[in-house]
JSON list of C-alpha atoms in Angstrom, two decimals:
[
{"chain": "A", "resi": 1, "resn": "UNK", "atom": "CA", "xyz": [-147.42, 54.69, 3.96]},
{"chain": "A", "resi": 2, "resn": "UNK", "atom": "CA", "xyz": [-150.98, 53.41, 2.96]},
{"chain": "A", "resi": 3, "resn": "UNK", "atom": "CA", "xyz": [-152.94, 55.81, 5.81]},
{"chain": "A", "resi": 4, "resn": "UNK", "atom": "CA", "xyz": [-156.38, 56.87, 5.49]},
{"chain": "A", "resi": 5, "resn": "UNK", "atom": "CA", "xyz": [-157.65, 59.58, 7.73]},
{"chain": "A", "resi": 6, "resn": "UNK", "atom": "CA", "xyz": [-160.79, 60.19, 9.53]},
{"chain": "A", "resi": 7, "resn": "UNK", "atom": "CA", "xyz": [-162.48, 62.99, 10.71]},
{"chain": "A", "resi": 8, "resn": "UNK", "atom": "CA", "xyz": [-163.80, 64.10, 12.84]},
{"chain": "A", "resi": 9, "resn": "UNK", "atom": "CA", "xyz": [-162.82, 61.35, 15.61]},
{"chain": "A", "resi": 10, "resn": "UNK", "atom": "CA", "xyz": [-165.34, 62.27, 17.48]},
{"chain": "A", "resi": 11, "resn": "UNK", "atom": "CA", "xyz": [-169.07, 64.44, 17.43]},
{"chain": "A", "resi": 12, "resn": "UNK", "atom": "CA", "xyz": [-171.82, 64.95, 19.44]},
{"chain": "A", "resi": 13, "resn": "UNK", "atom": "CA", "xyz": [-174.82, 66.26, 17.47]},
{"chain": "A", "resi": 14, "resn": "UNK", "atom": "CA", "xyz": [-178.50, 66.85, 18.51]},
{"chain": "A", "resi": 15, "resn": "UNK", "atom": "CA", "xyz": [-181.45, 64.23, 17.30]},
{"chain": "A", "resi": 16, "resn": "UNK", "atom": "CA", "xyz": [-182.43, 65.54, 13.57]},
{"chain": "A", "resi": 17, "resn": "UNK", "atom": "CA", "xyz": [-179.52, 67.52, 12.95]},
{"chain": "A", "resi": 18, "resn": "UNK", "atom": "CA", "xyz": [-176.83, 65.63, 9.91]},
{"chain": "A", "resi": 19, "resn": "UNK", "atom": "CA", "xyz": [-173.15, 64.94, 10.47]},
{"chain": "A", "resi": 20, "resn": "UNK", "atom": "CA", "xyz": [-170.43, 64.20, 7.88]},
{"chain": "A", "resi": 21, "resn": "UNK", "atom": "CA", "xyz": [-167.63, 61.91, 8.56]},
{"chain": "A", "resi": 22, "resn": "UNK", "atom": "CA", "xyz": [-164.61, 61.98, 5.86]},
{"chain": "A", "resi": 23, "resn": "UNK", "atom": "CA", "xyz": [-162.08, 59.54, 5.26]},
{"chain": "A", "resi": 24, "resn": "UNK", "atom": "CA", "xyz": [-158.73, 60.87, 3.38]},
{"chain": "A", "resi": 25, "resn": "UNK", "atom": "CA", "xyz": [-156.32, 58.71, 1.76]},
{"chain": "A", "resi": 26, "resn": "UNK", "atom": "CA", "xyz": [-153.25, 60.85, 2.50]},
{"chain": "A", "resi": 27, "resn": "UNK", "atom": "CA", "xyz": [-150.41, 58.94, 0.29]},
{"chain": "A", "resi": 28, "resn": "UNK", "atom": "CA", "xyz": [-152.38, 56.50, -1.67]},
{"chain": "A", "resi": 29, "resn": "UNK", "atom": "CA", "xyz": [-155.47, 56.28, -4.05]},
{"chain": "A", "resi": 30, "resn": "UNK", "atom": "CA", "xyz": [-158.52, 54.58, -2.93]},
{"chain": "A", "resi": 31, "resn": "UNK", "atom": "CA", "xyz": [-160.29, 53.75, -5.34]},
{"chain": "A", "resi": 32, "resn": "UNK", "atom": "CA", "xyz": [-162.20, 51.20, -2.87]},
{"chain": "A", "resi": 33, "resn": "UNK", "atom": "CA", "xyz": [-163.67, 52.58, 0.51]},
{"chain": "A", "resi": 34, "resn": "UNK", "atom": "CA", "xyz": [-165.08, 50.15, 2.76]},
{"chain": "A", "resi": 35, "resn": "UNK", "atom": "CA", "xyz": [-167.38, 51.99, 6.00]},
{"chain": "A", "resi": 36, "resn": "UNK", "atom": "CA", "xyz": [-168.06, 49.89, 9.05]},
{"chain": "A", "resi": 37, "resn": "UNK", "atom": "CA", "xyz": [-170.12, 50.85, 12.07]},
{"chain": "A", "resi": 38, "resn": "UNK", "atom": "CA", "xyz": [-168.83, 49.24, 15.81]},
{"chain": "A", "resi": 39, "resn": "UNK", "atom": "CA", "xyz": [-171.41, 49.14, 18.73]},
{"chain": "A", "resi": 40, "resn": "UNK", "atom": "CA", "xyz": [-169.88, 48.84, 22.46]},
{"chain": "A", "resi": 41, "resn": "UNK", "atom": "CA", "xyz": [-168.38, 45.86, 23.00]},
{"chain": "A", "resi": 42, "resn": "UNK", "atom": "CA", "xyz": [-169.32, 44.50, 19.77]},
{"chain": "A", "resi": 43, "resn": "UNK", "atom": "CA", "xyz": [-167.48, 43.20, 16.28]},
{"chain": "A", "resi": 44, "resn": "UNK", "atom": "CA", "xyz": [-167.84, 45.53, 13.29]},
{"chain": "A", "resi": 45, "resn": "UNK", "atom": "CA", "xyz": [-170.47, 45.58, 11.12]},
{"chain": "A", "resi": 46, "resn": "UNK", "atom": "CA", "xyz": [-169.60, 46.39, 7.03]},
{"chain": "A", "resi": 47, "resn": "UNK", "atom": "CA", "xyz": [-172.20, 49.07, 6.18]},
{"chain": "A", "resi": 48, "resn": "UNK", "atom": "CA", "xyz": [-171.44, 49.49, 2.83]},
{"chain": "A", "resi": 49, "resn": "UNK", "atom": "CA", "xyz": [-168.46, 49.43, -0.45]},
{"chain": "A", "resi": 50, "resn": "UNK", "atom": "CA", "xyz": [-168.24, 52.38, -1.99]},
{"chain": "A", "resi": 51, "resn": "UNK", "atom": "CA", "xyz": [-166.10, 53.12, -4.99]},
{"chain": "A", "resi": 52, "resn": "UNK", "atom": "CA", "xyz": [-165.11, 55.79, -6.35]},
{"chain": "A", "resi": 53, "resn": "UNK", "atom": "CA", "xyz": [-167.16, 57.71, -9.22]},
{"chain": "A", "resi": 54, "resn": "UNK", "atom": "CA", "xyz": [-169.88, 55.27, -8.74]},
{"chain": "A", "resi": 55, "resn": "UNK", "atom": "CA", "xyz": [-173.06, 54.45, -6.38]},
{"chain": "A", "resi": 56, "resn": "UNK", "atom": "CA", "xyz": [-171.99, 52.81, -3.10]},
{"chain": "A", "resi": 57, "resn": "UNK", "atom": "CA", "xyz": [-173.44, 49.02, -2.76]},
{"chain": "A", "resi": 58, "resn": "UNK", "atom": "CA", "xyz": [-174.72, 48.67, 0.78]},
{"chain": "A", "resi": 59, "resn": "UNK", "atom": "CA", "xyz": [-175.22, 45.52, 3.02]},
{"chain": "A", "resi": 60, "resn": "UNK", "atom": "CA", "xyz": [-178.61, 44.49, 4.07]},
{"chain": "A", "resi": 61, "resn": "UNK", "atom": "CA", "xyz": [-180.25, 46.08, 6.43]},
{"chain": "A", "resi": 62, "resn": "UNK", "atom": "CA", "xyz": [-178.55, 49.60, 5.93]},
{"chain": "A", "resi": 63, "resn": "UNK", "atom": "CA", "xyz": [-180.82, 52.48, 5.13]},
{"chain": "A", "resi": 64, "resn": "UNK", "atom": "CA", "xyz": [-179.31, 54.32, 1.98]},
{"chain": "A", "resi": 65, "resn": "UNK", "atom": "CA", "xyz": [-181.20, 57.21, 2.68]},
{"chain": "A", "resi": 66, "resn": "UNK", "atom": "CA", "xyz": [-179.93, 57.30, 6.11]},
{"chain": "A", "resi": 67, "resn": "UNK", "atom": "CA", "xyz": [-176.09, 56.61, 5.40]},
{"chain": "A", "resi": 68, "resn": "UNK", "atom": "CA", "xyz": [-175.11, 58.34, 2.46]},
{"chain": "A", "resi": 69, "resn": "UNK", "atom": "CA", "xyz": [-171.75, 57.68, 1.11]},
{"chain": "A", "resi": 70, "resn": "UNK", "atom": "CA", "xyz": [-169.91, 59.79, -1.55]},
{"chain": "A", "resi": 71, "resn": "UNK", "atom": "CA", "xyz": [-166.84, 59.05, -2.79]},
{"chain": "A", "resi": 72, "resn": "UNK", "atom": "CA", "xyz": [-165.99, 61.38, -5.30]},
{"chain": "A", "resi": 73, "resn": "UNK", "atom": "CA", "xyz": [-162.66, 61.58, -5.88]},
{"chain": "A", "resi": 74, "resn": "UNK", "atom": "CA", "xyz": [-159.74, 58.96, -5.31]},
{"chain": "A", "resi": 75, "resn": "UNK", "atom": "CA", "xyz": [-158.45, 60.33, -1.96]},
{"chain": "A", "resi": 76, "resn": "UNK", "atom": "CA", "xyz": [-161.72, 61.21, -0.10]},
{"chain": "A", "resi": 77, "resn": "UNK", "atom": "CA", "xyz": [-164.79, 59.17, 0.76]},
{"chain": "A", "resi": 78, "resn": "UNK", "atom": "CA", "xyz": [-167.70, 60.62, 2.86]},
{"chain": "A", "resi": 79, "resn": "UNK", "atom": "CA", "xyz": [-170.45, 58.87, 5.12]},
{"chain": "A", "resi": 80, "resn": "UNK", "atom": "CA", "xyz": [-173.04, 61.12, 6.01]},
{"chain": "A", "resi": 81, "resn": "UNK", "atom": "CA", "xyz": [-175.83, 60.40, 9.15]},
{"chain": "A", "resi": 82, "resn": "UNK", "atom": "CA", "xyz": [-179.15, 61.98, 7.83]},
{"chain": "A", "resi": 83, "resn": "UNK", "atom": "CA", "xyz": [-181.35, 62.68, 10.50]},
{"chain": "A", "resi": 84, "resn": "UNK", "atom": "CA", "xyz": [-179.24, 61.38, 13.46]},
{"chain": "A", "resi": 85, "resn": "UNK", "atom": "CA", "xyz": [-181.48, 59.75, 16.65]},
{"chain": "A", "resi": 86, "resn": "UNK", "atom": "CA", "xyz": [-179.62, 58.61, 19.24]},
{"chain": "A", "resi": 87, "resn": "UNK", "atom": "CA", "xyz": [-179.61, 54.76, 18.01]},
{"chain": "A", "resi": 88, "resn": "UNK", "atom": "CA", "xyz": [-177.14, 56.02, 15.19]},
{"chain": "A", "resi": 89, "resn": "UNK", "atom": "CA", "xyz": [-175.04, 56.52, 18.25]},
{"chain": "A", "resi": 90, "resn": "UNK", "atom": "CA", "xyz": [-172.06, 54.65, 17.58]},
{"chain": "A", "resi": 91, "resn": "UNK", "atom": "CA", "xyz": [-168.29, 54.35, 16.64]},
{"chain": "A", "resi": 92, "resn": "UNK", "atom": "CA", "xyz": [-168.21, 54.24, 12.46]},
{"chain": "A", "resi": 93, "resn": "UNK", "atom": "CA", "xyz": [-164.76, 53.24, 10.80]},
{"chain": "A", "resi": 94, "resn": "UNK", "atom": "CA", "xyz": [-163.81, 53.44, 7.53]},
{"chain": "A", "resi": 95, "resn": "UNK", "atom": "CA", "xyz": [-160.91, 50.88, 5.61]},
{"chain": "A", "resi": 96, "resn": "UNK", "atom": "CA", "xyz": [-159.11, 50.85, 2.49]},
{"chain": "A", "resi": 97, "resn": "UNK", "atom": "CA", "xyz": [-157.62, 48.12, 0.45]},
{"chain": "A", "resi": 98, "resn": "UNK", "atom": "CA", "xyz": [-153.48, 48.52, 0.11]},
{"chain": "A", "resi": 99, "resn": "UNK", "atom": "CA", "xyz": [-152.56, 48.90, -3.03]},
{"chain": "A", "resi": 100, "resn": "UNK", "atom": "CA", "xyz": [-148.98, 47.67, -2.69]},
{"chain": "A", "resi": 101, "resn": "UNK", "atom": "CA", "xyz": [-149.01, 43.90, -1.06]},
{"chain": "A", "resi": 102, "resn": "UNK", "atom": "CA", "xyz": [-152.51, 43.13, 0.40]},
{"chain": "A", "resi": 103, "resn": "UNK", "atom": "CA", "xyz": [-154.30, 44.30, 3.41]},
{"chain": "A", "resi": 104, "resn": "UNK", "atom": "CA", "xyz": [-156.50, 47.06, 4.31]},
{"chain": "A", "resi": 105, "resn": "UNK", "atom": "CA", "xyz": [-155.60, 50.34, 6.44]},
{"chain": "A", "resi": 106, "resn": "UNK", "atom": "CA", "xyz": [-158.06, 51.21, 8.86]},
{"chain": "A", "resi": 107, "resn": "UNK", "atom": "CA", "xyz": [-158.93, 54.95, 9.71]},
{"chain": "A", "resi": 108, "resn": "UNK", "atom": "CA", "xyz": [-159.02, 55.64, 13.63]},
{"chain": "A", "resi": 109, "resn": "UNK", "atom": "CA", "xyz": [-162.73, 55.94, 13.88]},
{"chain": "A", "resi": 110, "resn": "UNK", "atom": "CA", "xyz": [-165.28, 58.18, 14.89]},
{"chain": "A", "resi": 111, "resn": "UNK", "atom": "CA", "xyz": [-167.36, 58.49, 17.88]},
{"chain": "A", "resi": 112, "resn": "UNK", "atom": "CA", "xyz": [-170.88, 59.61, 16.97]},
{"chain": "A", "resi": 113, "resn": "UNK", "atom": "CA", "xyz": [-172.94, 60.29, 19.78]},
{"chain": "A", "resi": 114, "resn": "UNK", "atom": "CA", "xyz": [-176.45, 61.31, 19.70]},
{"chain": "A", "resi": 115, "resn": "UNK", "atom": "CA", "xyz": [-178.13, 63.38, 22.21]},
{"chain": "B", "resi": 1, "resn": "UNK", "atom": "CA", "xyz": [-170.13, 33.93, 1.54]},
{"chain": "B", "resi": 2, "resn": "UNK", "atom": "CA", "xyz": [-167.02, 34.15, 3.89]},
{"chain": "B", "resi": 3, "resn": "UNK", "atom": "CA", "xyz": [-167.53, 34.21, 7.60]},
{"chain": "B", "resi": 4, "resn": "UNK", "atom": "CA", "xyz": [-165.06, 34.08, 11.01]},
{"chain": "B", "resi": 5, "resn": "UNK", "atom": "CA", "xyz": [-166.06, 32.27, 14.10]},
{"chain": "B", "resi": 6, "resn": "UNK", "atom": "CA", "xyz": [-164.34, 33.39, 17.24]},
{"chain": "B", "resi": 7, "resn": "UNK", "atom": "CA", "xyz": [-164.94, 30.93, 19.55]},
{"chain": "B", "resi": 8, "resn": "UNK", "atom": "CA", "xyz": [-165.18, 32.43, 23.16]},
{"chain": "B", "resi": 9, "resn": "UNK", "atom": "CA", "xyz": [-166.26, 36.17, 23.81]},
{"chain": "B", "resi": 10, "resn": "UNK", "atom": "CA", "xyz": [-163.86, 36.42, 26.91]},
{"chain": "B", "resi": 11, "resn": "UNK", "atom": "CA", "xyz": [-161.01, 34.64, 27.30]},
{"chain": "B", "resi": 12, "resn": "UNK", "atom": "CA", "xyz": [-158.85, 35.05, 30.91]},
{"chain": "B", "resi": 13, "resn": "UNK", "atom": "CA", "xyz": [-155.05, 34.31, 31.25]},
{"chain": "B", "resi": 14, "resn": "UNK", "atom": "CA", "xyz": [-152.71, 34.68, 33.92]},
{"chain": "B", "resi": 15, "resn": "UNK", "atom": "CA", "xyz": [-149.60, 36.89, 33.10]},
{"chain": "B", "resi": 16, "resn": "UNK", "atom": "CA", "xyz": [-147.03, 34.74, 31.49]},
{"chain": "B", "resi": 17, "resn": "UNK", "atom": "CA", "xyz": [-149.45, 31.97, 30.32]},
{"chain": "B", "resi": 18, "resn": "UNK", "atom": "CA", "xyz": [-149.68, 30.78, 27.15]},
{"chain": "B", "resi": 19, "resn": "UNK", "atom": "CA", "xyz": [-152.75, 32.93, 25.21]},
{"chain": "B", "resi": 20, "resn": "UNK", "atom": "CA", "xyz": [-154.62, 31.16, 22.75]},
{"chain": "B", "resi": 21, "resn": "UNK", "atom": "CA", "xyz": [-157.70, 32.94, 20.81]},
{"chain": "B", "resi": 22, "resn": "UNK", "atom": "CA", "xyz": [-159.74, 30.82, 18.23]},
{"chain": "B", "resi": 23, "resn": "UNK", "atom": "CA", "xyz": [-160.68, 31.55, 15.32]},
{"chain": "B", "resi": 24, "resn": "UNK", "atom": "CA", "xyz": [-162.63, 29.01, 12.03]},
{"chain": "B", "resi": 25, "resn": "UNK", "atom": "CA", "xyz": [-163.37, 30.26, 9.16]},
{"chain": "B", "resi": 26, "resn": "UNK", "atom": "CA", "xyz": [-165.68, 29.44, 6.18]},
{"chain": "B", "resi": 27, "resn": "UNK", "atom": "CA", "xyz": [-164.79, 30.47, 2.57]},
{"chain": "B", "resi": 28, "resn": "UNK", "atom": "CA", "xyz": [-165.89, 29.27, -0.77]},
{"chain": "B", "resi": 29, "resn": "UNK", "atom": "CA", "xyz": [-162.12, 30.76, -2.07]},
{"chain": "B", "resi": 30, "resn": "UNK", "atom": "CA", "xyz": [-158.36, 29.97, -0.82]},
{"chain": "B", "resi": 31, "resn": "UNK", "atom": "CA", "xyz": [-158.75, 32.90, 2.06]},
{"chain": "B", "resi": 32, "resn": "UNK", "atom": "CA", "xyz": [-157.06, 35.89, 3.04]},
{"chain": "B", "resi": 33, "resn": "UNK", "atom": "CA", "xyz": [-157.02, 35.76, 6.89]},
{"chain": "B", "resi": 34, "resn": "UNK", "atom": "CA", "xyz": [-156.23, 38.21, 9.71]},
{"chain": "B", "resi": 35, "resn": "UNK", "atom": "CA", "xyz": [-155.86, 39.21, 13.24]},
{"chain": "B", "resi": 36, "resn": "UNK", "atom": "CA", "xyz": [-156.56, 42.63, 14.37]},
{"chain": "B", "resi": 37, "resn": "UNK", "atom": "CA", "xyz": [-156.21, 43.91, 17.78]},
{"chain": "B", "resi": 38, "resn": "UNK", "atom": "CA", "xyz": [-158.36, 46.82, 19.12]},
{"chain": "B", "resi": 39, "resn": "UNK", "atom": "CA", "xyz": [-157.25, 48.74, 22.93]},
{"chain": "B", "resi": 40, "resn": "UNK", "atom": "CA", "xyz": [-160.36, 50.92, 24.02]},
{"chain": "B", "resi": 41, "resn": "UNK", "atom": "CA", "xyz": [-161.99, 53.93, 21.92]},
{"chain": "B", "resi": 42, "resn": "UNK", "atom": "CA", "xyz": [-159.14, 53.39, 19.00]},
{"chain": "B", "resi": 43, "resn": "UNK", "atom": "CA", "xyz": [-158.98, 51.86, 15.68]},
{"chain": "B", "resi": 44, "resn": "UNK", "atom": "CA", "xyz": [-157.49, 48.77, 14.82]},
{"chain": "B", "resi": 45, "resn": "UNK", "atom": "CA", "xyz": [-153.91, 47.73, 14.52]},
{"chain": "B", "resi": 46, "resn": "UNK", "atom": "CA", "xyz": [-153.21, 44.86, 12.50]},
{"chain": "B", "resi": 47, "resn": "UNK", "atom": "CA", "xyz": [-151.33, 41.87, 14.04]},
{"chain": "B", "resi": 48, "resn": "UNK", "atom": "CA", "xyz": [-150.76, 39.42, 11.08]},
{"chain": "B", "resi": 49, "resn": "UNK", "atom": "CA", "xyz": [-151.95, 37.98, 8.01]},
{"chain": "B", "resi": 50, "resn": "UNK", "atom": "CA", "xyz": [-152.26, 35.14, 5.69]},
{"chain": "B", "resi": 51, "resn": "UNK", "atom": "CA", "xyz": [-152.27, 35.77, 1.93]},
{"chain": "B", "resi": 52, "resn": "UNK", "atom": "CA", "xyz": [-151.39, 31.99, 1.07]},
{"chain": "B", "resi": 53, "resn": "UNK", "atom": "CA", "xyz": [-147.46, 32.31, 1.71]},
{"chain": "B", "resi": 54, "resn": "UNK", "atom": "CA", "xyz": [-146.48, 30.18, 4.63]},
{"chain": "B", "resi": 55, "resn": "UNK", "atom": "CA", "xyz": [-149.19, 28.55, 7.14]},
{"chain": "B", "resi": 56, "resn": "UNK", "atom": "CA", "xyz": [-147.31, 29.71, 9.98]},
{"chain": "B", "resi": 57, "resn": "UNK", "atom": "CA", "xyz": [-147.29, 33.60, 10.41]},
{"chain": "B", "resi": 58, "resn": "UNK", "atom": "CA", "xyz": [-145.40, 35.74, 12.96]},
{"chain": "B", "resi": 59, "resn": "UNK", "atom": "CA", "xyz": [-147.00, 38.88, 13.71]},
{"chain": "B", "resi": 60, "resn": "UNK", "atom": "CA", "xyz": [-146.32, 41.89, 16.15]},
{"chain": "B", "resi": 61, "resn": "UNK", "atom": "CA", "xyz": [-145.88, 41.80, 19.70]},
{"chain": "B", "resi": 62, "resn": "UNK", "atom": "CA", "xyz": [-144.56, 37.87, 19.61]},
{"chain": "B", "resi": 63, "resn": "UNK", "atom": "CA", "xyz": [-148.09, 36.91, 18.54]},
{"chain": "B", "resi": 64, "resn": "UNK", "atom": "CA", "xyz": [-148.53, 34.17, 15.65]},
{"chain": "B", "resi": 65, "resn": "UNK", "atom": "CA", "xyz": [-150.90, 32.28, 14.23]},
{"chain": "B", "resi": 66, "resn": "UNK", "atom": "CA", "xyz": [-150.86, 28.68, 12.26]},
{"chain": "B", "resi": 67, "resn": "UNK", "atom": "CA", "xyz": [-153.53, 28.61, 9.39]},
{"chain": "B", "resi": 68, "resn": "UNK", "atom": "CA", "xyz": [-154.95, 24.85, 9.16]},
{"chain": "B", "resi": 69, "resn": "UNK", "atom": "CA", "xyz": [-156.93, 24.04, 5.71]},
{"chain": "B", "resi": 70, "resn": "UNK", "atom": "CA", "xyz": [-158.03, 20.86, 7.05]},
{"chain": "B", "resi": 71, "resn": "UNK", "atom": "CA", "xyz": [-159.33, 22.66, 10.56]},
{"chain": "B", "resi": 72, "resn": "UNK", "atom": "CA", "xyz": [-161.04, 25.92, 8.76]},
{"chain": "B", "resi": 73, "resn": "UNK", "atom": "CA", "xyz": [-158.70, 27.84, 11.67]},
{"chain": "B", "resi": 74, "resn": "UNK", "atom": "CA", "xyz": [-156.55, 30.58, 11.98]},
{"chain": "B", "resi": 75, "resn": "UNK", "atom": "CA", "xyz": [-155.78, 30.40, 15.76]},
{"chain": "B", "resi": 76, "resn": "UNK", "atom": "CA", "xyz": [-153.94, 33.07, 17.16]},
{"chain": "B", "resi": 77, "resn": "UNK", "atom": "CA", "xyz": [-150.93, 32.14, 20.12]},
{"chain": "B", "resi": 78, "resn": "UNK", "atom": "CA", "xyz": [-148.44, 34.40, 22.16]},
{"chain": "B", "resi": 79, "resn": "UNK", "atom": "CA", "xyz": [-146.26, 32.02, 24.48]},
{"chain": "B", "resi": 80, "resn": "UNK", "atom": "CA", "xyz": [-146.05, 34.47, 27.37]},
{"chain": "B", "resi": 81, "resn": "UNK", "atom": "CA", "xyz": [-149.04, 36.90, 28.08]},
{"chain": "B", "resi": 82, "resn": "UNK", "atom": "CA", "xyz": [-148.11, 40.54, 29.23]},
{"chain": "B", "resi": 83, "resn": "UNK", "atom": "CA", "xyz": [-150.50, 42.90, 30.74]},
{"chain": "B", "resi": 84, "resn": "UNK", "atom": "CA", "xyz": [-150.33, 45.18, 28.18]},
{"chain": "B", "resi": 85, "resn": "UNK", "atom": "CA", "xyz": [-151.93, 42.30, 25.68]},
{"chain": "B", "resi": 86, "resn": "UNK", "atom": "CA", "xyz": [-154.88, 42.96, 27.31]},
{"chain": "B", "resi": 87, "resn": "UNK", "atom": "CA", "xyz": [-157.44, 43.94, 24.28]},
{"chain": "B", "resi": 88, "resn": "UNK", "atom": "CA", "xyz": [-160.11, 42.94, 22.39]},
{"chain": "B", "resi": 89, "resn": "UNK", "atom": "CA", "xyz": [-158.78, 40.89, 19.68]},
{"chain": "B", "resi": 90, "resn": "UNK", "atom": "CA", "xyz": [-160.70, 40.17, 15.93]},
{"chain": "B", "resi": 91, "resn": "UNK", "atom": "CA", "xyz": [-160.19, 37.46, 13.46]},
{"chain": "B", "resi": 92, "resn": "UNK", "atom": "CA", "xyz": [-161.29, 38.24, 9.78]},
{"chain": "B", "resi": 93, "resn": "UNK", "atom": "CA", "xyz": [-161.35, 36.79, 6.53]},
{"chain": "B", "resi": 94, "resn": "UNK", "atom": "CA", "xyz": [-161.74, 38.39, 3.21]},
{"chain": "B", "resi": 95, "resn": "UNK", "atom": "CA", "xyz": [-161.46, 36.18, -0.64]},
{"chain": "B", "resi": 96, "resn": "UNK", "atom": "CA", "xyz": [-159.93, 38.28, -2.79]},
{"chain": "B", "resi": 97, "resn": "UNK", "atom": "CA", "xyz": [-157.44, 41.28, -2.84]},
{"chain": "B", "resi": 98, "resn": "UNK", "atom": "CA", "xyz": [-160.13, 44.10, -3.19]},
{"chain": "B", "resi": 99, "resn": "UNK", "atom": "CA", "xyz": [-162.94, 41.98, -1.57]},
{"chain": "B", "resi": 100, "resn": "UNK", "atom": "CA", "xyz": [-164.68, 43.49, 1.36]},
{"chain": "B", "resi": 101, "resn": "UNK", "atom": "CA", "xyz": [-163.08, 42.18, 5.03]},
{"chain": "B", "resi": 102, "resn": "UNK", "atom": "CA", "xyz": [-165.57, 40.22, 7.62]},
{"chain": "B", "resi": 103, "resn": "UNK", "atom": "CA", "xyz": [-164.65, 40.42, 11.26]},
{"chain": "B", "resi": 104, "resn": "UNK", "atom": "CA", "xyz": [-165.70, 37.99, 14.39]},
{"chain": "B", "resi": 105, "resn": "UNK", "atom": "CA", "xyz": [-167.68, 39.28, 17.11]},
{"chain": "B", "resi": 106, "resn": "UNK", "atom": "CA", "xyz": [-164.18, 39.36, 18.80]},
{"chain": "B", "resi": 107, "resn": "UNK", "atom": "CA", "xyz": [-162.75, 37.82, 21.77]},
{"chain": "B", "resi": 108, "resn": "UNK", "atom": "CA", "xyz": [-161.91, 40.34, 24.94]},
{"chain": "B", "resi": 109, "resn": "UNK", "atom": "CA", "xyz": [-158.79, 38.83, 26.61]},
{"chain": "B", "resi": 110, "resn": "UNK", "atom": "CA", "xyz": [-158.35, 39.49, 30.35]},
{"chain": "B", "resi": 111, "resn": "UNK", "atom": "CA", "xyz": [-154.75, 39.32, 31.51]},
{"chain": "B", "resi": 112, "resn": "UNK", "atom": "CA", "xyz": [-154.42, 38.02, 35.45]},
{"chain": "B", "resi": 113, "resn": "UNK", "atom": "CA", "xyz": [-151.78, 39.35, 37.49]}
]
């Protein structure tokens, strides 16, 4: 139980152009959506919280108008790449909070690449 | 603010060898601690947690990990390495339930044959 899916898991898009990335709670409400970005070989980096019916709250340094993340409904939260250059090339995950016992589920990531 | 600090980027075993990955951590709150481990291009799969239950938790895989209040650390331990433990591995902390979830820079662990 408790699994959030992502999709696509991976896209290749030309600079300018916008791509959505969704992440589905399939068996559980989210009301929470956390969205992470992971550069090679590196940790991962929280991006924003959003919550659902509400604005997302992002962390420093994150361009709202660049990431923009919808969550509009308790089972699907969205992270969209305005204006993709290739330094938005990267692998974004997405993570929900359980809501029976405590942890988060993880979805399996997306591989944004840039060209 | 919480934060994780994995000490050691790369850390090299031999096959068999004990496997020890730090981890301290700095919360203002009793934490919520955790391992993750992470094989190449895929998500995360969660090895164990602390909620505040007992200090010593067994995870997946024969990992485990002891969490020290007086140390700040969450180290993680497998008695016997296998090849196939060879990952990149991330401690995080979070301080509440719904709180937002801080990961280490991670520690890559080679496994020698």
């Amino acid at each position: 139980g408790a699994v959030v899916s992502q999709h696509p898991s991976w896209v290749i898009c030309k600079s300018g152009t916008s791509v959505k990335i969704e992440c589905r709670s399939l068996d559980f409400q989210a009301t929470t959506m956390f969205w992470y970005r992971q550069f090679p070989k590196q940790s991962l980096m929280l991006m924003a919280t959003s919550n659902e019916g509400s604005k997302a709250t992002y962390e420093q340094g994150v361009e709202k108008d660049k990431f923009l993340i919808n969550h509009a409904s308790l089972t699907l939260s969205t992270l969209t790449v305005t204006s993709a250059h290739p330094e938005d090339s990267s692998f974004y995950i997405c993570s929900a909070p359980l809501t029976l016992g405590y942890g988060y589920t993880f979805g399996s990531g997306t591989r944004l690449t840039v060209v | 603010a919480q934060s994780v600090t994995q000490l050691g980027s790369h850390v090299s075993v031999s096959e068999g060898a004990l496997v020890l990955l730090r981890c301290n951590y700095s919360s203002s709150v009793p934490p919520y601690l955790f391992w993750y481990v992470q094989y190449p291009n895929q998500g995360l799969q969660l090895l164990l947690k602390y909620t505040s239950a007992a200090t010593l938790v067994k995870g997946i895989n024969g990992f485990e990990a002891e969490f020290k209040k007086s140390e700040t650390s969450f180290h993680l331990t497998k008695p016997s390495a296998h090849m196939s433990d060879a990952a990149e591995y991330f401690c995080a902390v979070s301080e509440s339930r719904d709180d937002k979830i801080i990961f280490g820079k991670g520690t890559r662990l080679h496994i020698l044959p």
